PDB file of C-alpha atoms in Angstrom:
ATOM      1  CA  MET Q   1       0.000   0.000   0.000  1.00  0.00           C
ATOM      2  CA  THR Q   2       2.889   2.363   0.763  1.00  0.00           C
ATOM      3  CA  LYS Q   3       4.287   2.083  -2.761  1.00  0.00           C
ATOM      4  CA  PHE Q   4       0.860   2.742  -4.225  1.00  0.00           C
ATOM      5  CA  LEU Q   5       0.347   5.841  -2.048  1.00  0.00           C
ATOM      6  CA  LEU Q   6       3.867   7.057  -2.802  1.00  0.00           C
ATOM      7  CA  SER Q   7       3.250   6.605  -6.524  1.00  0.00           C
ATOM      8  CA  LEU Q   8       0.024   8.615  -6.311  1.00  0.00           C
ATOM      9  CA  HIS Q   9       1.774  11.300  -4.250  1.00  0.00           C
ATOM     10  CA  VAL Q  10       4.585  11.673  -6.787  1.00  0.00           C
ATOM     11  CA  LEU Q  11       2.165  11.663  -9.736  1.00  0.00           C
ATOM     12  CA  ALA Q  12       0.003  14.293  -8.054  1.00  0.00           C
ATOM     13  CA  ALA Q  13       3.089  16.457  -7.470  1.00  0.00           C
ATOM     14  CA  ILE Q  14       4.135  16.170 -11.103  1.00  0.00           C
ATOM     15  CA  VAL Q  15       0.662  16.696 -12.554  1.00  0.00           C
ATOM     16  CA  ALA Q  16      -0.528  19.414 -10.157  1.00  0.00           C
ATOM     17  CA  VAL Q  17       2.547  21.358  -9.095  1.00  0.00           C
ATOM     18  CA  GLY Q  18       4.470  21.115 -12.369  1.00  0.00           C
ATOM     19  CA  PRO Q  19       1.975  23.129 -14.427  1.00  0.00           C
ATOM     20  CA  VAL Q  20       1.723  25.810 -11.726  1.00  0.00           C
ATOM     21  CA  THR Q  21       5.482  26.292 -11.584  1.00  0.00           C
ATOM     22  CA  VAL Q  22       5.772  26.554 -15.364  1.00  0.00           C
ATOM     23  CA  ALA Q  23       2.698  28.740 -15.955  1.00  0.00           C
ATOM     24  CA  ALA Q  24       3.503  31.035 -13.029  1.00  0.00           C
ATOM     25  CA  SER Q  25       7.065  31.438 -14.307  1.00  0.00           C
ATOM     26  CA  MET Q  26       5.828  32.350 -17.783  1.00  0.00           C
ATOM     27  CA  PHE Q  27       3.155  34.781 -16.592  1.00  0.00           C
ATOM     28  CA  PRO Q  28       5.181  37.954 -15.788  1.00  0.00           C
ATOM     29  CA  ALA Q  29       7.000  38.033 -19.127  1.00  0.00           C
ATOM     30  CA  ALA Q  30       3.832  37.174 -21.062  1.00  0.00           C
ATOM     31  CA  ALA Q  31       1.942  39.982 -19.317  1.00  0.00           C
ATOM     32  CA  ARG Q  32       4.685  42.499 -20.126  1.00  0.00           C
ATOM     33  CA  ARG Q  33       4.646  41.504 -23.800  1.00  0.00           C
ATOM     34  CA  VAL Q  34       0.964  42.361 -24.265  1.00  0.00           C
ATOM     35  CA  PRO Q  35       0.824  45.528 -26.380  1.00  0.00           C
ATOM     36  CA  VAL Q  36      -1.377  48.288 -25.037  1.00  0.00           C
ATOM     37  CA  PRO Q  37      -3.882  50.259 -27.087  1.00  0.00           C
ATOM     38  CA  VAL Q  38      -2.864  53.668 -28.357  1.00  0.00           C
ATOM     39  CA  ALA Q  39      -5.601  56.300 -28.391  1.00  0.00           C
ATOM     40  CA  GLY Q  40      -7.099  56.744 -31.850  1.00  0.00           C
ATOM     41  CA  VAL Q  41      -5.269  53.758 -33.329  1.00  0.00           C
ATOM     42  CA  GLY Q  42      -6.846  50.430 -34.274  1.00  0.00           C
ATOM     43  CA  GLY Q  43      -6.252  47.233 -32.311  1.00  0.00           C
ATOM     44  CA  GLY Q  44      -3.937  44.379 -33.121  1.00  0.00           C
ATOM     45  CA  ARG Q  45      -0.179  44.089 -33.167  1.00  0.00           C
ATOM     46  CA  ASP Q  46       0.330  46.360 -36.165  1.00  0.00           C
ATOM     47  CA  GLY Q  47      -2.102  49.016 -34.948  1.00  0.00           C
ATOM     48  CA  GLY Q  48      -0.521  49.418 -31.540  1.00  0.00           C
ATOM     49  CA  GLY Q  49      -3.513  48.011 -29.648  1.00  0.00           C
ATOM     50  CA  ALA Q  50      -3.671  44.924 -27.481  1.00  0.00           C
ATOM     51  CA  ASP Q  51      -3.842  41.693 -29.416  1.00  0.00           C
ATOM     52  CA  ALA Q  52      -6.651  39.519 -28.064  1.00  0.00           C
ATOM     53  CA  GLY Q  53      -4.431  36.462 -28.439  1.00  0.00           C
ATOM     54  CA  ASP Q  54      -1.793  37.980 -26.151  1.00  0.00           C
ATOM     55  CA  VAL Q  55      -4.330  38.707 -23.435  1.00  0.00           C
ATOM     56  CA  ARG Q  56      -5.859  35.243 -23.857  1.00  0.00           C
ATOM     57  CA  THR Q  57      -2.421  33.702 -23.325  1.00  0.00           C
ATOM     58  CA  VAL Q  58      -1.965  35.612 -20.066  1.00  0.00           C
ATOM     59  CA  ARG Q  59      -5.487  34.653 -18.924  1.00  0.00           C
ATOM     60  CA  LEU Q  60      -4.770  31.007 -19.773  1.00  0.00           C
ATOM     61  CA  LEU Q  61      -1.550  31.044 -17.742  1.00  0.00           C
ATOM     62  CA  HIS Q  62      -3.462  32.482 -14.772  1.00  0.00           C
ATOM     63  CA  ARG Q  63      -6.217  29.922 -15.135  1.00  0.00           C
ATOM     64  CA  ILE Q  64      -3.668  27.093 -15.216  1.00  0.00           C
ATOM     65  CA  CYS Q  65      -2.181  28.456 -11.994  1.00  0.00           C
ATOM     66  CA  ARG Q  66      -5.569  28.685 -10.265  1.00  0.00           C
ATOM     67  CA  VAL Q  67      -6.943  25.324 -11.391  1.00  0.00           C
ATOM     68  CA  TYR Q  68      -3.795  23.322 -10.762  1.00  0.00           C
ATOM     69  CA  ALA Q  69      -3.212  25.059  -7.431  1.00  0.00           C
ATOM     70  CA  GLY Q  70      -6.609  23.691  -6.408  1.00  0.00           C
ATOM     71  CA  LEU Q  71      -5.698  20.237  -7.635  1.00  0.00           C
ATOM     72  CA  GLY Q  72      -2.408  20.562  -5.755  1.00  0.00           C
ATOM     73  CA  ILE Q  73      -4.187  19.903  -2.457  1.00  0.00           C
ATOM     74  CA  ALA Q  74      -3.943  16.223  -3.411  1.00  0.00           C
ATOM     75  CA  VAL Q  75      -0.152  16.389  -2.987  1.00  0.00           C
ATOM     76  CA  PRO Q  76      -0.042  16.965   0.792  1.00  0.00           C
ATOM     77  CA  VAL Q  77      -3.110  14.775   1.363  1.00  0.00           C
ATOM     78  CA  LEU Q  78      -1.434  11.860  -0.391  1.00  0.00           C
ATOM     79  CA  GLY Q  79       1.856  12.820   1.237  1.00  0.00           C
ATOM     80  CA  PHE Q  80       0.382  12.539   4.731  1.00  0.00           C
ATOM     81  CA  ALA Q  81      -1.195   9.187   3.855  1.00  0.00           C
ATOM     82  CA  THR Q  82       2.150   7.951   2.527  1.00  0.00           C
ATOM     83  CA  ALA Q  83       4.068   9.245   5.553  1.00  0.00           C
ATOM     84  CA  ALA Q  84       1.587   7.603   7.922  1.00  0.00           C
ATOM     85  CA  SER Q  85       1.933   4.272   6.159  1.00  0.00           C
ATOM     86  CA  MET Q  86       5.733   4.610   6.314  1.00  0.00           C
ATOM     87  CA  GLY Q  87       5.657   5.609   9.986  1.00  0.00           C
ATOM     88  CA  VAL Q  88       7.651   8.818   9.427  1.00  0.00           C
ATOM     89  CA  LEU Q  89       5.132  11.477  10.488  1.00  0.00           C
ATOM     90  CA  GLY Q  90       7.427  12.736  13.260  1.00  0.00           C
ATOM     91  CA  ASP Q  91      10.651  12.811  11.219  1.00  0.00           C
ATOM     92  CA  GLY Q  92      12.402  16.158  10.919  1.00  0.00           C
ATOM     93  CA  TRP Q  93      12.741  16.030   7.118  1.00  0.00           C
ATOM     94  CA  LEU Q  94       9.009  15.484   6.787  1.00  0.00           C
ATOM     95  CA  ILE Q  95       8.089  18.259   9.217  1.00  0.00           C
ATOM     96  CA  THR Q  96      10.443  20.583   7.315  1.00  0.00           C
ATOM     97  CA  SER Q  97       8.884  19.526   4.005  1.00  0.00           C
ATOM     98  CA  VAL Q  98       5.363  20.080   5.315  1.00  0.00           C
ATOM     99  CA  THR Q  99       6.340  23.517   6.628  1.00  0.00           C
ATOM    100  CA  LEU Q 100       7.961  24.518   3.324  1.00  0.00           C
ATOM    101  CA  THR Q 101       4.930  23.193   1.432  1.00  0.00           C
ATOM    102  CA  ALA Q 102       2.627  25.325   3.594  1.00  0.00           C
ATOM    103  CA  VAL Q 103       4.830  28.378   3.010  1.00  0.00           C
ATOM    104  CA  ALA Q 104       4.805  27.717  -0.754  1.00  0.00           C
ATOM    105  CA  ALA Q 105       1.018  27.336  -0.774  1.00  0.00           C
ATOM    106  CA  GLY Q 106       0.643  30.536   1.256  1.00  0.00           C
ATOM    107  CA  LEU Q 107       2.967  32.395  -1.095  1.00  0.00           C
ATOM    108  CA  LEU Q 108       0.961  31.205  -4.088  1.00  0.00           C
ATOM    109  CA  ALA Q 109      -2.378  32.110  -2.509  1.00  0.00           C
ATOM    110  CA  ALA Q 110      -1.345  35.421  -0.936  1.00  0.00           C
ATOM    111  CA  PHE Q 111       1.134  36.873  -3.415  1.00  0.00           C
ATOM    112  CA  VAL Q 112       1.335  35.095  -6.773  1.00  0.00           C
ATOM    113  CA  LEU Q 113      -2.310  34.566  -7.725  1.00  0.00           C
ATOM    114  CA  PRO Q 114      -3.558  37.976  -6.469  1.00  0.00           C
ATOM    115  CA  ARG Q 115      -0.751  39.802  -8.299  1.00  0.00           C
ATOM    116  CA  GLN Q 116      -1.534  37.882 -11.471  1.00  0.00           C
ATOM    117  CA  GLU Q 117      -5.146  39.017 -11.124  1.00  0.00           C
ATOM    118  CA  GLU Q 118      -4.014  42.627 -10.632  1.00  0.00           C
ATOM    119  CA  LEU Q 119      -1.912  42.516 -13.791  1.00  0.00           C
ATOM    120  CA  LEU Q 120      -4.790  40.940 -15.709  1.00  0.00           C
ATOM    121  CA  GLY Q 121      -7.002  43.786 -14.473  1.00  0.00           C
ATOM    122  CA  GLN Q 122      -4.503  46.326 -15.767  1.00  0.00           C
ATOM    123  CA  LEU Q 123      -4.435  44.613 -19.156  1.00  0.00           C
ATOM    124  CA  ALA Q 124      -8.242  44.468 -19.273  1.00  0.00           C
ATOM    125  CA  ASP Q 125      -8.304  48.232 -18.655  1.00  0.00           C
ATOM    126  CA  GLY Q 126      -5.894  48.752 -21.547  1.00  0.00           C
ATOM    127  CA  GLN Q 127      -3.038  49.808 -19.268  1.00  0.00           C
ATOM    128  CA  PRO Q 128       0.532  48.651 -19.719  1.00  0.00           C
ATOM    129  CA  VAL Q 129       1.967  46.323 -17.101  1.00  0.00           C
ATOM    130  CA  GLU Q 130       4.489  48.189 -14.997  1.00  0.00           C
ATOM    131  CA  ARG Q 131       7.922  46.605 -15.053  1.00  0.00           C
ATOM    132  CA  ALA Q 132       8.294  46.846 -11.262  1.00  0.00           C
ATOM    133  CA  ARG Q 133       5.027  44.974 -10.677  1.00  0.00           C
ATOM    134  CA  ALA Q 134       6.011  42.242 -13.125  1.00  0.00           C
ATOM    135  CA  VAL Q 135       9.431  41.954 -11.465  1.00  0.00           C
ATOM    136  CA  ARG Q 136       7.848  41.622  -8.003  1.00  0.00           C
ATOM    137  CA  LEU Q 137       5.529  38.934  -9.311  1.00  0.00           C
ATOM    138  CA  ALA Q 138       8.501  37.141 -10.864  1.00  0.00           C
ATOM    139  CA  MET Q 139      10.309  37.323  -7.507  1.00  0.00           C
ATOM    140  CA  PHE Q 140       7.397  35.759  -5.625  1.00  0.00           C
ATOM    141  CA  THR Q 141       7.064  33.122  -8.339  1.00  0.00           C
ATOM    142  CA  GLY Q 142      10.763  32.354  -8.087  1.00  0.00           C
ATOM    143  CA  LEU Q 143      10.483  31.934  -4.319  1.00  0.00           C
ATOM    144  CA  PHE Q 144       7.491  29.623  -4.805  1.00  0.00           C
ATOM    145  CA  ASN Q 145       9.478  27.536  -7.285  1.00  0.00           C
ATOM    146  CA  LEU Q 146      12.545  27.475  -5.020  1.00  0.00           C
ATOM    147  CA  LEU Q 147      10.443  26.206  -2.124  1.00  0.00           C
ATOM    148  CA  TRP Q 148       9.026  23.397  -4.268  1.00  0.00           C
ATOM    149  CA  ALA Q 149      12.492  22.475  -5.495  1.00  0.00           C
ATOM    150  CA  THR Q 150      13.677  22.307  -1.886  1.00  0.00           C
ATOM    151  CA  VAL Q 151      10.734  20.117  -0.884  1.00  0.00           C
ATOM    152  CA  THR Q 152      11.432  17.825  -3.839  1.00  0.00           C
ATOM    153  CA  ILE Q 153      15.079  17.481  -2.828  1.00  0.00           C
ATOM    154  CA  LEU Q 154      14.094  16.759   0.785  1.00  0.00           C
ATOM    155  CA  MET Q 155      11.719  14.061  -0.443  1.00  0.00           C
ATOM    156  CA  ILE Q 156      14.401  12.400  -2.548  1.00  0.00           C
ATOM    157  CA  VAL Q 157      17.480  12.829  -0.348  1.00  0.00           C
ATOM    158  CA  ARG Q 158      15.877  12.568   3.041  1.00  0.00           C
ATOM    159  CA  PRO Q 159      17.864  11.734   6.158  1.00  0.00           C
ATOM    160  CA  GLY Q 160      17.561   8.091   7.111  1.00  0.00           C
ATOM    161  CA  SER Q 161      16.401   7.139   3.643  1.00  0.00           C
ATOM    162  CA  THR Q 162      15.591   3.475   3.259  1.00  0.00           C
ATOM    163  CA  THR Q 163      16.281   3.565  -0.473  1.00  0.00           C
ATOM    164  CA  GLY Q 164      20.021   3.176   0.047  1.00  0.00           C
ATOM    165  CA  ALA Q 165      20.716   6.150  -2.215  1.00  0.00           C
TER     166      ALA Q 165
END
């Protein structure tokens, strides 16, 4: 049963967290590339206005982040089930991983997703995305990704590993 739960936990991490890390990383640059409308000039890339495809791309990246963040709840749920079946719930590496996972989830919910929504609002109003706001979003996204990378490493190279690696 442990191997089955571990397999589901790893698959959930790949399927749920992977898309969020990629889409969130792409979002700031994609938002900055959306052209803004110029007063009195037609829309589209050549006319200086926002291209609907560019805005749709940014909206899609945000939607991927939101939907897969919701699906990501399966990762800690399956992780706790796996840890319980392995008898490692009190191990330091697991407690550290759970803490870092909670920080990453909080960062995503409190800083990444709301800032994506703010930038989408700016684009919807025909305003250019300020470089400083995009950079701050990229910073929070980078921290989110760094936390997940750290959790992944802790899960693979954990102290007292029984894998022999």
